[in-house]
Amino acid sequence: MRSLTCFLASCLLVLSFGFAAAAQSGQQTPTAPAPAASPKAAAPAQTSKAPPRRPPAPNDASSPVPTRYDMLRGAYGPFRANNDLLYYHLDIRVDPDKQTISGKNTIRFRMLKDGTRIQIDLTDKLDIDKILFGQTPLKYTRDTGAVFIDFPQTLHAGQVYSIDFYYSGHPPELGRFGAFTFGHDPSGHVWIFTACEGTGASIWWPDKDQWRDEVESMDISVAVPNGLMDVSNGKFAGKTDLGDGYTRWDWHVSYPINNYDVALNIGNYVHWGEKLGDLAMDYYVLPEDLEKAKTQFAQAKGMMEAYQHYFGPYPFARDGYKLVEVPYSGMEHQSAVAYGNRFENGYLGRDWTATGISLRFDFIIIHESAHEWFGNSITAADSSDMWIHEGWATYLEGLYVEYHWGKADAIRYLNGLKPKIYNQRPIVAERGVNADPTEDQYFKGALMLNTLRSVIDDDARWFTLIHGFYQHFKYQNIMTEDVVAYFNQHTGMNLTPIFNQYLRQVKIPRLELLFGEAPGMVMYKWDADEDDFAMPVRVGTPDHWQIIRPTTKWQWMQTPLTKDEFQVATDLYYVDVNKQ
């Protein structure tokens, strides 16, 4: 590399005499217009204060070797692919004293191929009491978390069938937030909750425990001891005193829902609500937190207005929007967002990006609600592509900031995420094995989207693009290839190498800058893993940016700036820079 550098510097001396005018590359970029909702937006400034580096998560460095359980759960095998989910009715009783659940899930599905077997999932820590096809008991085989159900006659393609899957037992408490947890609130009342992303919904109820196929609608019926309330997904459909010391709470979900979003929240809740236009917004908290919650949850309307501005109406309007207090930080349970951020701004009281901007709003309300658009409405078809949930939701945090405080603060906020990135393995993980992607999917994913906005270099066009992307794919399950194809088609650009570099490679692109012996000249190229990587980037000074279009081959340009004066807009593009 050292000899190549000397050679290129010599070339600069020769080229500078005859071809300086022809080598002029790039042009001054006009100041981008502020988006409609940000009239006070100013030109972004480069971040000056570096936020603290987050501790690495266990999955940052490497992905665990998949177990048999992971492969059976992660693969979309033949006994999943032969049917299409239509409807669940989860009807269970929760006993806080015995710490058990019991009941059934009615599963309705359409066969896509003739067959006599389907796969449903349930942890082997719970008992299967019986599985009925009408009145006929069905035979089944258990293999780790998979349940292979056999029918006495062929089920025919195009026909709709239904089974009742009865089960019971003590669901195991495990994972980041406990999966299914029996506990008590600070006043001693029963407090039971679920949070099973990653661990899987089959840790507490029988379902098709993958992301590719979702039911079109769902009913949730939860019987709990009198005096307790259950808050679940969807629209409240009523409660019934069962006459045996239990009350059943019924909820109806009228949209597709992914399995890990299905939630129980059982406790001594109090409720109040409001409306944003025709949208019902309901809140459930412990009595002692009511006044704090009324103050803090006022942010929900501003969140809703921001996201609806950029992407269109709230996607689950018939079911309404809920915030439900829980004892963990939070989760994006569809239409029943779990909230545990202590009724204060920031993330658990911390300045999440060390920019000061994080303390202006409640991170959990803003981030977890962003998943209503990305994660719940648009869902990845495989956990390998979870950046479609987390990268987009993190980027939406920046859009929330932009809507309320302008583009400059949004750029500062997003750049505050950089110390949280480790770049030790690709964001898109192995498919079909229940993979757990690296935490970089949040922060690197968001910064990639911010980079793409700069590549488009037209804010009006960018906002039209992402609005159209969401509207095109809402209520669908997609993969990274679908995202890339849409962006390519609707920009007329080949963005595939950029997506691949950020999502499928480890390192970020590095702009190599070589200042030769000839005054006023600089050579440049991208150091990237994608051979056809070519991304425009702004260089020069913030008050006089020029756009150059490097590839992985050396090019050169004139500049009146010295090496120390020559800057790269690293707040607008997530890239490394190497000056020599």
Coordinates of C-alpha atoms in Angstrom, one line a residue:
M1 CA 0.0 0.0 0.0
R2 CA 2.9 2.4 0.8
S3 CA 4.3 2.0 -2.8
L4 CA 0.9 2.5 -4.3
T5 CA 0.5 5.7 -2.3
C6 CA 3.8 7.1 -3.6
F7 CA 2.9 6.2 -7.1
L8 CA -0.5 7.9 -6.9
A9 CA 1.1 11.0 -5.4
S10 CA 3.5 11.2 -8.4
C11 CA 0.6 10.9 -10.8
L12 CA -1.1 13.8 -9.1
L13 CA 1.9 16.0 -10.0
V14 CA 1.6 15.1 -13.7
L15 CA -2.1 15.2 -13.9
S16 CA -2.4 18.6 -12.2
F17 CA -0.8 20.5 -15.1
G18 CA -3.0 19.4 -18.0
F19 CA -6.3 18.1 -16.7
A20 CA -7.1 20.2 -13.6
A21 CA -10.2 21.7 -15.2
A22 CA -11.5 18.4 -16.5
A23 CA -10.9 16.8 -13.1
Q24 CA -13.2 19.1 -11.2
S25 CA -15.6 16.8 -9.4
G26 CA -18.9 17.4 -7.6
Q27 CA -20.8 20.6 -7.1
Q28 CA -21.8 22.8 -4.3
T29 CA -25.0 21.4 -2.6
P30 CA -27.8 23.9 -1.9
T31 CA -29.1 23.9 1.6
A32 CA -31.9 21.2 1.8
P33 CA -35.4 22.6 2.4
A34 CA -36.8 21.9 5.8
P35 CA -39.6 19.4 5.9
A36 CA -43.1 20.7 6.2
A37 CA -43.5 19.9 9.8
S38 CA -40.1 21.4 10.8
P39 CA -40.3 25.1 9.9
K40 CA -37.5 25.9 12.3
A41 CA -35.1 23.3 11.0
A42 CA -31.6 24.5 10.4
A43 CA -28.6 23.2 8.5
P44 CA -27.2 20.2 10.4
A45 CA -24.0 20.7 12.4
Q46 CA -21.4 18.1 12.9
T47 CA -21.7 16.4 16.3
S48 CA -19.0 17.6 18.7
K49 CA -19.5 15.7 21.9
A50 CA -19.1 11.9 21.7
P51 CA -21.6 10.0 23.9
P52 CA -20.4 7.2 26.1
R53 CA -19.9 3.8 24.5
R54 CA -22.6 1.2 25.4
P55 CA -21.5 -2.1 26.8
P56 CA -21.5 -4.8 24.1
A57 CA -24.4 -7.2 24.1
P58 CA -23.7 -10.9 24.1
N59 CA -24.8 -11.2 20.4
D60 CA -22.6 -8.3 19.2
A61 CA -19.6 -10.5 18.6
S62 CA -21.1 -13.8 17.5
S63 CA -24.3 -15.6 17.0
P64 CA -24.9 -18.8 19.1
V65 CA -24.7 -22.1 17.3
P66 CA -28.4 -23.0 16.5
T67 CA -29.8 -25.9 18.5
R68 CA -32.3 -28.4 17.3
Y69 CA -35.0 -26.3 19.0
D70 CA -33.8 -23.2 17.1
M71 CA -33.9 -25.0 13.8
L72 CA -37.3 -26.5 14.3
R73 CA -38.7 -23.2 15.4
G74 CA -36.8 -21.1 12.8
A75 CA -37.3 -23.2 9.7
Y76 CA -40.4 -22.7 7.6
G77 CA -40.7 -26.4 7.2
P78 CA -43.2 -28.4 5.1
F79 CA -45.7 -28.7 7.9
R80 CA -45.8 -25.0 8.3
A81 CA -45.6 -24.1 4.6
N82 CA -48.6 -26.3 3.8
N83 CA -51.1 -24.1 5.6
D84 CA -52.0 -20.4 6.0
L85 CA -53.1 -19.0 9.4
L86 CA -56.5 -17.3 9.5
Y87 CA -57.5 -16.9 13.1
Y88 CA -56.7 -17.6 16.8
H89 CA -58.9 -17.5 19.8
L90 CA -56.7 -17.8 22.9
D91 CA -59.0 -18.6 25.8
I92 CA -57.2 -19.2 29.1
R93 CA -57.5 -19.0 32.8
V94 CA -54.6 -17.6 34.9
D95 CA -54.2 -18.8 38.5
P96 CA -51.9 -16.4 40.4
D97 CA -51.8 -18.6 43.6
K98 CA -50.7 -21.8 41.8
Q99 CA -48.8 -19.8 39.1
T100 CA -50.4 -21.8 36.3
I101 CA -52.3 -21.2 33.1
S102 CA -54.8 -23.5 31.5
G103 CA -57.2 -23.3 28.5
K104 CA -57.1 -23.6 24.8
N105 CA -56.2 -21.9 21.5
T106 CA -58.6 -22.4 18.7
I107 CA -56.6 -22.3 15.5
R108 CA -58.2 -21.8 12.1
F109 CA -56.2 -22.2 9.0
R110 CA -56.4 -22.8 5.2
M111 CA -54.5 -25.6 3.7
L112 CA -52.3 -24.6 0.8
K113 CA -51.4 -28.2 -0.1
D114 CA -53.0 -31.6 0.5
G115 CA -51.6 -33.1 3.7
T116 CA -52.2 -34.9 7.0
R117 CA -49.8 -33.1 9.3
I118 CA -49.2 -29.5 10.5
Q119 CA -46.7 -28.0 13.0
I120 CA -47.7 -25.9 15.9
D121 CA -45.3 -24.9 18.7
L122 CA -45.5 -25.1 22.5
T123 CA -42.7 -25.3 25.0
D124 CA -42.1 -28.8 26.4
K125 CA -42.4 -27.2 29.9
L126 CA -46.2 -27.0 29.4
D127 CA -48.6 -30.0 29.1
I128 CA -50.8 -30.8 26.2
D129 CA -54.1 -31.9 27.6
K130 CA -55.7 -32.7 24.2
I131 CA -56.0 -31.5 20.6
L132 CA -59.5 -31.8 19.1
F133 CA -60.5 -31.7 15.4
G134 CA -64.2 -31.1 16.0
Q135 CA -64.9 -33.9 18.5
T136 CA -62.1 -36.1 17.3
P137 CA -58.9 -36.2 19.4
L138 CA -55.8 -35.9 17.3
K139 CA -52.5 -37.7 17.7
Y140 CA -49.3 -35.6 17.9
T141 CA -45.6 -35.9 18.4
R142 CA -43.5 -33.5 20.4
D143 CA -39.9 -32.6 19.5
T144 CA -38.4 -29.9 21.7
G145 CA -40.8 -27.0 21.2
A146 CA -42.4 -28.3 18.0
V147 CA -45.7 -30.2 18.1
F148 CA -46.4 -32.2 14.9
I149 CA -50.2 -32.8 14.7
D150 CA -51.5 -35.7 12.6
F151 CA -55.0 -35.9 11.1
P152 CA -57.0 -39.1 10.4
Q153 CA -57.8 -38.0 6.8
T154 CA -56.2 -35.8 4.2
L155 CA -56.8 -32.1 4.5
H156 CA -57.3 -30.6 1.1
A157 CA -55.7 -27.5 -0.4
G158 CA -58.1 -24.5 -0.4
Q159 CA -60.2 -25.8 2.5
V160 CA -60.5 -24.1 5.9
Y161 CA -60.1 -26.2 9.0
S162 CA -60.0 -25.6 12.8
I163 CA -58.5 -27.3 15.8
D164 CA -58.8 -26.7 19.6
F165 CA -55.4 -27.0 21.3
Y166 CA -55.9 -27.5 25.1
Y167 CA -52.9 -27.0 27.3
S168 CA -51.9 -26.2 30.9
G169 CA -49.0 -25.8 33.3
H170 CA -46.5 -23.4 34.8
P171 CA -44.9 -21.3 32.0
P172 CA -41.2 -20.9 32.5
E173 CA -39.8 -17.4 33.4
L174 CA -36.8 -16.7 31.2
G175 CA -35.3 -14.3 28.6
R176 CA -34.7 -10.6 28.7
F177 CA -38.0 -9.6 30.3
G178 CA -39.2 -12.9 31.8
A179 CA -41.5 -14.2 29.0
F180 CA -44.3 -15.0 31.4
T181 CA -43.9 -13.6 34.9
F182 CA -46.0 -14.0 38.1
G183 CA -45.2 -11.2 40.4
H184 CA -46.6 -8.4 42.6
D185 CA -46.7 -4.6 42.3
P186 CA -45.1 -2.4 45.0
S187 CA -48.4 -2.3 46.9
G188 CA -48.5 -6.1 47.1
H189 CA -51.2 -6.7 44.5
V190 CA -50.9 -9.5 41.9
W191 CA -49.0 -8.3 38.7
I192 CA -48.6 -10.7 35.9
F193 CA -47.2 -9.9 32.5
T194 CA -45.8 -11.3 29.3
A195 CA -42.9 -10.2 27.1
C196 CA -41.7 -13.0 24.9
E197 CA -39.9 -11.5 21.8
G198 CA -36.9 -13.7 21.2
T199 CA -38.0 -16.4 23.7
G200 CA -41.0 -17.0 21.5
A201 CA -44.8 -16.9 22.1
S202 CA -44.8 -20.7 22.4
I203 CA -43.2 -20.3 25.8
W204 CA -46.7 -19.6 27.1
W205 CA -49.3 -20.4 24.4
P206 CA -49.6 -22.8 21.4
D207 CA -49.2 -21.1 18.1
K208 CA -47.3 -21.2 14.8
D209 CA -44.2 -19.6 16.4
Q210 CA -42.5 -17.9 13.5
W211 CA -42.9 -14.5 11.8
R212 CA -43.7 -15.4 8.2
D213 CA -47.4 -16.2 8.7
E214 CA -49.8 -14.2 10.8
V215 CA -53.5 -14.6 11.6
E216 CA -55.8 -12.1 10.0
S217 CA -57.6 -11.5 13.3
M218 CA -57.7 -12.8 16.9
D219 CA -59.7 -13.0 20.0
I220 CA -58.1 -13.1 23.4
S221 CA -60.1 -14.2 26.5
V222 CA -58.4 -14.2 29.9
A223 CA -60.0 -15.3 33.1
V224 CA -58.5 -13.8 36.3
P225 CA -59.5 -13.6 39.9
N226 CA -62.2 -11.0 40.7
G227 CA -60.7 -7.6 41.4
L228 CA -57.9 -8.0 38.9
M229 CA -58.0 -6.6 35.3
D230 CA -56.4 -8.1 32.2
V231 CA -55.3 -5.7 29.4
S232 CA -54.5 -7.4 26.2
N233 CA -54.2 -6.4 22.5
G234 CA -57.1 -5.1 20.4
K235 CA -60.4 -3.5 21.3
F236 CA -62.0 -4.2 24.7
A237 CA -65.0 -6.5 24.0
G238 CA -66.4 -6.8 27.5
K239 CA -66.0 -8.7 30.8
T240 CA -68.0 -11.5 32.2
D241 CA -68.3 -12.6 35.9
L242 CA -67.9 -16.4 35.6
G243 CA -69.5 -16.9 39.0
D244 CA -66.6 -18.9 40.5
G245 CA -64.4 -16.1 41.7
Y246 CA -63.1 -15.3 38.3
T247 CA -63.9 -12.7 35.7
R248 CA -63.1 -13.1 32.0
W249 CA -61.8 -10.2 30.0
D250 CA -62.3 -10.3 26.3
W251 CA -60.4 -8.4 23.6
H252 CA -60.7 -8.5 19.8
V253 CA -57.8 -7.9 17.4
S254 CA -59.2 -7.0 14.0
Y255 CA -55.8 -6.8 12.2
P256 CA -53.0 -9.2 11.5
I257 CA -50.8 -9.6 14.5
N258 CA -47.4 -11.3 15.0
N259 CA -47.3 -13.9 17.8
Y260 CA -44.8 -12.3 20.1
D261 CA -47.0 -9.1 20.2
V262 CA -49.8 -11.0 21.9
A263 CA -49.7 -10.0 25.5
L264 CA -51.4 -10.3 28.9
N265 CA -51.1 -7.6 31.5
I266 CA -52.9 -8.6 34.7
G267 CA -53.0 -6.3 37.6
N268 CA -54.7 -3.7 39.8
Y269 CA -54.9 -1.2 37.0
V270 CA -56.8 2.1 36.7
H271 CA -57.8 3.4 33.3
W272 CA -58.4 6.7 31.6
G273 CA -58.6 7.6 27.9
E274 CA -58.7 10.4 25.4
K275 CA -59.1 10.7 21.6
L276 CA -57.0 12.1 18.8
G277 CA -59.6 12.7 16.2
D278 CA -61.4 9.5 15.9
L279 CA -58.6 7.4 17.4
A280 CA -59.1 6.0 20.9
M281 CA -56.1 6.3 23.1
D282 CA -56.3 4.4 26.4
Y283 CA -54.0 4.2 29.3
Y284 CA -53.6 1.6 32.1
V285 CA -51.4 2.2 35.2
L286 CA -51.2 1.4 38.8
P287 CA -53.3 3.7 41.0
E288 CA -50.3 5.2 42.8
D289 CA -48.8 6.2 39.4
L290 CA -51.9 7.8 38.0
E291 CA -50.9 11.5 38.4
K292 CA -47.4 10.9 37.1
A293 CA -48.7 8.9 34.2
K294 CA -51.3 11.6 33.2
T295 CA -48.4 14.1 32.9
Q296 CA -46.0 11.7 31.1
F297 CA -48.4 10.1 28.7
A298 CA -49.4 13.5 27.3
Q299 CA -46.5 12.9 25.0
A300 CA -48.4 10.1 23.2
K301 CA -50.4 12.5 21.1
G302 CA -47.3 14.3 19.9
M303 CA -45.8 11.0 19.0
M304 CA -48.9 10.0 17.1
E305 CA -49.0 13.2 15.2
A306 CA -45.3 13.0 14.2
Y307 CA -45.5 9.4 12.9
Q308 CA -48.8 9.9 11.1
H309 CA -47.2 13.0 9.4
Y310 CA -44.4 10.9 7.9
F311 CA -46.1 7.5 7.3
G312 CA -49.9 8.0 7.3
P313 CA -52.7 7.0 9.7
Y314 CA -52.0 4.9 12.8
P315 CA -52.2 1.3 11.4
F316 CA -54.6 -0.2 14.1
A317 CA -57.3 2.4 14.3
R318 CA -60.2 0.0 14.9
D319 CA -58.3 -1.5 17.8
G320 CA -57.1 1.8 19.3
Y321 CA -53.8 2.6 20.9
K322 CA -52.9 1.7 24.5
L323 CA -50.1 2.4 26.9
V324 CA -50.0 -0.2 29.7
E325 CA -47.7 0.1 32.7
V326 CA -45.4 -2.9 33.3
P327 CA -42.4 -3.5 35.7
Y328 CA -39.8 -3.8 32.8
S329 CA -38.7 -1.1 30.5
G330 CA -41.1 -1.7 27.6
M331 CA -42.2 -3.7 24.6
E332 CA -44.0 -3.0 21.3
H333 CA -47.1 -5.2 21.9
Q334 CA -49.5 -4.3 19.2
S335 CA -52.1 -1.8 20.2
A336 CA -51.1 -2.4 23.9
V337 CA -47.6 -0.9 24.1
A338 CA -45.9 -2.0 27.4
Y339 CA -44.4 1.0 29.3
G340 CA -42.0 0.8 32.2
N341 CA -39.8 3.9 31.8
R342 CA -40.4 5.3 35.3
F343 CA -42.6 8.2 34.0
E344 CA -39.5 10.3 33.2
N345 CA -37.8 11.4 30.0
G346 CA -34.7 9.8 28.5
Y347 CA -34.3 6.0 28.8
L348 CA -34.6 4.8 32.4
G349 CA -33.5 8.3 33.3
R350 CA -30.4 8.4 31.1
D351 CA -29.5 10.7 28.3
W352 CA -29.6 7.9 25.7
T353 CA -27.5 9.8 23.1
A354 CA -25.5 12.1 25.3
T355 CA -26.7 15.0 23.2
G356 CA -29.1 16.5 25.6
I357 CA -31.9 15.8 23.1
S358 CA -32.7 12.4 24.6
L359 CA -34.0 14.1 27.8
R360 CA -36.6 16.1 25.9
F361 CA -38.9 13.0 25.5
D362 CA -39.8 9.6 26.9
F363 CA -37.7 7.1 25.0
I364 CA -40.1 4.2 25.6
I365 CA -43.2 6.0 24.4
I366 CA -41.4 7.2 21.3
H367 CA -39.4 4.0 20.4
E368 CA -41.9 1.3 21.3
S369 CA -44.8 3.1 19.6
A370 CA -42.7 3.5 16.4
H371 CA -43.0 -0.3 16.2
E372 CA -46.7 0.1 15.5
W373 CA -45.6 1.1 12.0
F374 CA -42.4 -0.9 11.7
G375 CA -42.4 -4.3 13.4
N376 CA -46.2 -4.7 14.0
S377 CA -47.7 -3.3 10.7
I378 CA -44.7 -4.1 8.6
T379 CA -43.1 -7.3 10.0
A380 CA -39.9 -9.1 9.0
A381 CA -40.7 -12.6 7.7
D382 CA -37.7 -14.0 9.5
S383 CA -35.9 -12.9 12.7
S384 CA -32.7 -12.6 10.7
D385 CA -34.1 -9.4 9.1
M386 CA -35.2 -7.8 12.4
W387 CA -33.5 -4.6 11.4
I388 CA -36.7 -3.9 9.5
H389 CA -38.3 -3.6 13.0
E390 CA -35.4 -2.1 15.0
G391 CA -33.4 0.0 12.5
W392 CA -36.5 1.7 11.3
A393 CA -38.0 2.2 14.8
T394 CA -34.7 3.8 15.9
Y395 CA -34.7 6.0 12.8
L396 CA -38.3 7.1 13.6
E397 CA -36.9 8.4 16.9
G398 CA -34.9 10.8 14.8
L399 CA -38.0 11.7 12.8
Y400 CA -39.9 12.4 16.0
V401 CA -37.1 14.8 17.0
E402 CA -37.2 16.4 13.5
Y403 CA -40.9 16.9 13.6
H404 CA -40.8 18.7 16.9
W405 CA -37.4 20.4 17.0
G406 CA -36.0 20.4 13.4
K407 CA -33.6 18.6 11.2
A408 CA -30.4 19.8 12.9
D409 CA -31.4 18.3 16.2
A410 CA -32.5 15.1 14.5
I411 CA -29.1 14.7 12.9
R412 CA -27.4 15.3 16.2
Y413 CA -29.6 12.8 17.9
L414 CA -28.9 10.1 15.3
N415 CA -25.2 10.7 15.4
G416 CA -25.3 10.2 19.1
L417 CA -26.0 6.5 18.4
K418 CA -22.6 5.9 16.9
P419 CA -20.8 4.8 20.1
K420 CA -23.4 2.1 20.5
I421 CA -22.2 0.3 17.3
Y422 CA -19.6 -2.5 17.3
N423 CA -19.4 -3.6 13.7
Q424 CA -18.3 -7.1 14.6
R425 CA -20.8 -9.1 12.5
P426 CA -23.4 -8.4 9.8
I427 CA -26.8 -7.1 10.7
V428 CA -28.7 -9.6 8.6
A429 CA -28.3 -12.9 10.3
E430 CA -28.6 -16.5 9.2
R431 CA -32.0 -17.3 8.0
G432 CA -34.3 -20.2 9.0
V433 CA -32.6 -20.9 12.4
N434 CA -34.3 -18.5 14.8
A435 CA -31.2 -16.3 14.6
D436 CA -30.7 -13.4 17.1
P437 CA -29.2 -10.5 15.1
T438 CA -26.6 -8.2 16.6
E439 CA -27.7 -5.1 18.5
D440 CA -26.1 -3.1 15.7
Q441 CA -29.4 -3.6 13.9
Y442 CA -30.9 -0.7 16.0
F443 CA -28.2 1.9 15.6
K444 CA -26.4 1.0 12.4
G445 CA -29.7 0.4 10.8
A446 CA -30.9 3.9 11.7
L447 CA -27.6 5.5 10.6
M448 CA -27.8 3.6 7.3
L449 CA -31.3 5.1 6.7
N450 CA -29.9 8.6 7.5
T451 CA -27.1 7.9 5.0
L452 CA -29.6 6.9 2.4
R453 CA -31.5 10.2 2.9
S454 CA -28.2 12.0 2.2
V455 CA -27.6 9.9 -0.9
I456 CA -31.1 10.8 -2.2
D457 CA -30.2 14.4 -1.4
D458 CA -33.7 15.7 -1.8
D459 CA -35.8 15.8 1.4
A460 CA -39.2 16.1 -0.3
R461 CA -38.3 13.1 -2.4
W462 CA -37.0 11.2 0.6
F463 CA -40.2 11.7 2.6
T464 CA -42.3 10.7 -0.3
L465 CA -40.2 7.5 -0.7
I466 CA -40.4 6.3 2.9
H467 CA -44.1 7.2 3.1
G468 CA -44.7 5.2 -0.1
F469 CA -42.6 2.3 1.2
Y470 CA -44.6 2.0 4.4
Q471 CA -48.0 2.3 2.6
H472 CA -46.9 -0.3 0.0
F473 CA -45.9 -2.9 2.6
K474 CA -48.2 -2.3 5.6
Y475 CA -49.8 -5.4 7.1
Q476 CA -47.2 -7.5 5.2
N477 CA -44.3 -9.7 6.2
I478 CA -41.2 -8.8 4.2
M479 CA -37.5 -9.4 3.9
T480 CA -34.5 -7.2 3.2
E481 CA -34.7 -8.0 -0.5
D482 CA -38.2 -6.4 -0.6
V483 CA -36.9 -3.2 1.0
V484 CA -34.0 -3.0 -1.5
A485 CA -36.1 -3.7 -4.5
Y486 CA -38.6 -1.0 -3.5
F487 CA -35.9 1.6 -3.0
N488 CA -34.2 0.8 -6.2
Q489 CA -37.4 0.9 -8.2
H490 CA -38.7 4.1 -6.8
T491 CA -35.4 6.0 -6.9
G492 CA -34.2 4.8 -10.2
M493 CA -30.9 4.2 -8.5
N494 CA -28.9 1.0 -7.8
L495 CA -28.8 1.1 -4.0
T496 CA -28.1 -2.6 -3.6
P497 CA -24.4 -2.3 -2.9
I498 CA -25.1 0.4 -0.2
F499 CA -27.7 -1.8 1.5
N500 CA -25.4 -4.8 1.2
Q501 CA -22.4 -3.0 2.6
Y502 CA -24.2 -1.8 5.7
L503 CA -26.4 -4.9 6.3
R504 CA -24.5 -7.9 5.0
Q505 CA -20.9 -6.8 5.6
V506 CA -19.1 -6.1 8.9
K507 CA -17.3 -2.9 8.3
I508 CA -18.7 0.4 7.2
P509 CA -17.3 2.1 4.0
R510 CA -14.2 4.1 4.5
L511 CA -13.4 7.1 2.3
E512 CA -9.7 7.0 1.4
L513 CA -8.3 10.5 0.8
L514 CA -4.8 11.0 -0.5
F515 CA -3.3 14.5 -0.6
G516 CA -0.4 14.4 -3.0
E517 CA 2.6 16.7 -3.4
A518 CA 0.8 18.7 -6.0
P519 CA -1.0 21.6 -4.3
G520 CA -4.8 21.8 -4.6
M521 CA -5.3 18.1 -5.5
V522 CA -6.7 15.1 -3.6
M523 CA -7.4 11.6 -4.7
Y524 CA -10.2 9.6 -3.3
K525 CA -11.9 6.1 -3.4
W526 CA -14.1 3.9 -1.2
D527 CA -12.6 1.1 0.7
A528 CA -15.6 -1.3 0.8
D529 CA -16.3 -5.0 0.6
E530 CA -18.9 -4.6 -2.1
D531 CA -16.9 -4.4 -5.4
D532 CA -19.5 -2.1 -7.1
F533 CA -19.9 0.1 -4.1
A534 CA -20.4 3.7 -5.3
M535 CA -21.9 6.2 -3.0
P536 CA -21.9 10.0 -3.3
V537 CA -20.7 12.0 -0.3
R538 CA -20.3 15.6 0.7
V539 CA -16.8 16.9 1.2
G540 CA -15.1 20.3 1.7
T541 CA -16.4 22.5 4.4
P542 CA -19.9 22.7 6.0
D543 CA -20.5 26.1 4.5
H544 CA -19.4 25.0 1.0
W545 CA -20.0 21.2 0.6
Q546 CA -19.3 19.6 -2.7
I547 CA -20.7 16.2 -3.7
I548 CA -18.2 13.8 -5.1
R549 CA -19.0 10.3 -6.4
P550 CA -16.3 7.9 -5.3
T551 CA -16.2 4.3 -6.4
T552 CA -13.8 1.6 -5.3
K553 CA -11.4 2.9 -7.9
W554 CA -9.2 6.0 -7.5
Q555 CA -10.4 9.3 -8.8
W556 CA -9.1 12.8 -8.2
M557 CA -10.3 16.4 -7.8
Q558 CA -9.1 19.9 -7.2
T559 CA -9.5 21.6 -3.9
P560 CA -8.2 24.8 -2.4
L561 CA -8.3 23.1 1.1
T562 CA -5.4 21.6 3.0
K563 CA -5.6 18.1 4.4
D564 CA -6.5 19.5 7.8
E565 CA -9.2 21.8 6.3
F566 CA -10.7 19.2 4.1
Q567 CA -13.8 17.7 5.8
V568 CA -16.3 14.9 5.1
A569 CA -19.9 15.3 6.2
T570 CA -19.8 12.3 8.6
D571 CA -22.9 13.5 10.4
L572 CA -24.9 12.9 7.1
Y573 CA -23.2 9.7 6.1
Y574 CA -22.2 6.8 8.4
V575 CA -18.7 6.3 7.1
D576 CA -15.1 6.3 8.2
V577 CA -12.5 8.6 6.7
N578 CA -8.8 8.0 6.3
K579 CA -6.6 11.0 5.3
Q580 CA -3.1 10.6 4.1

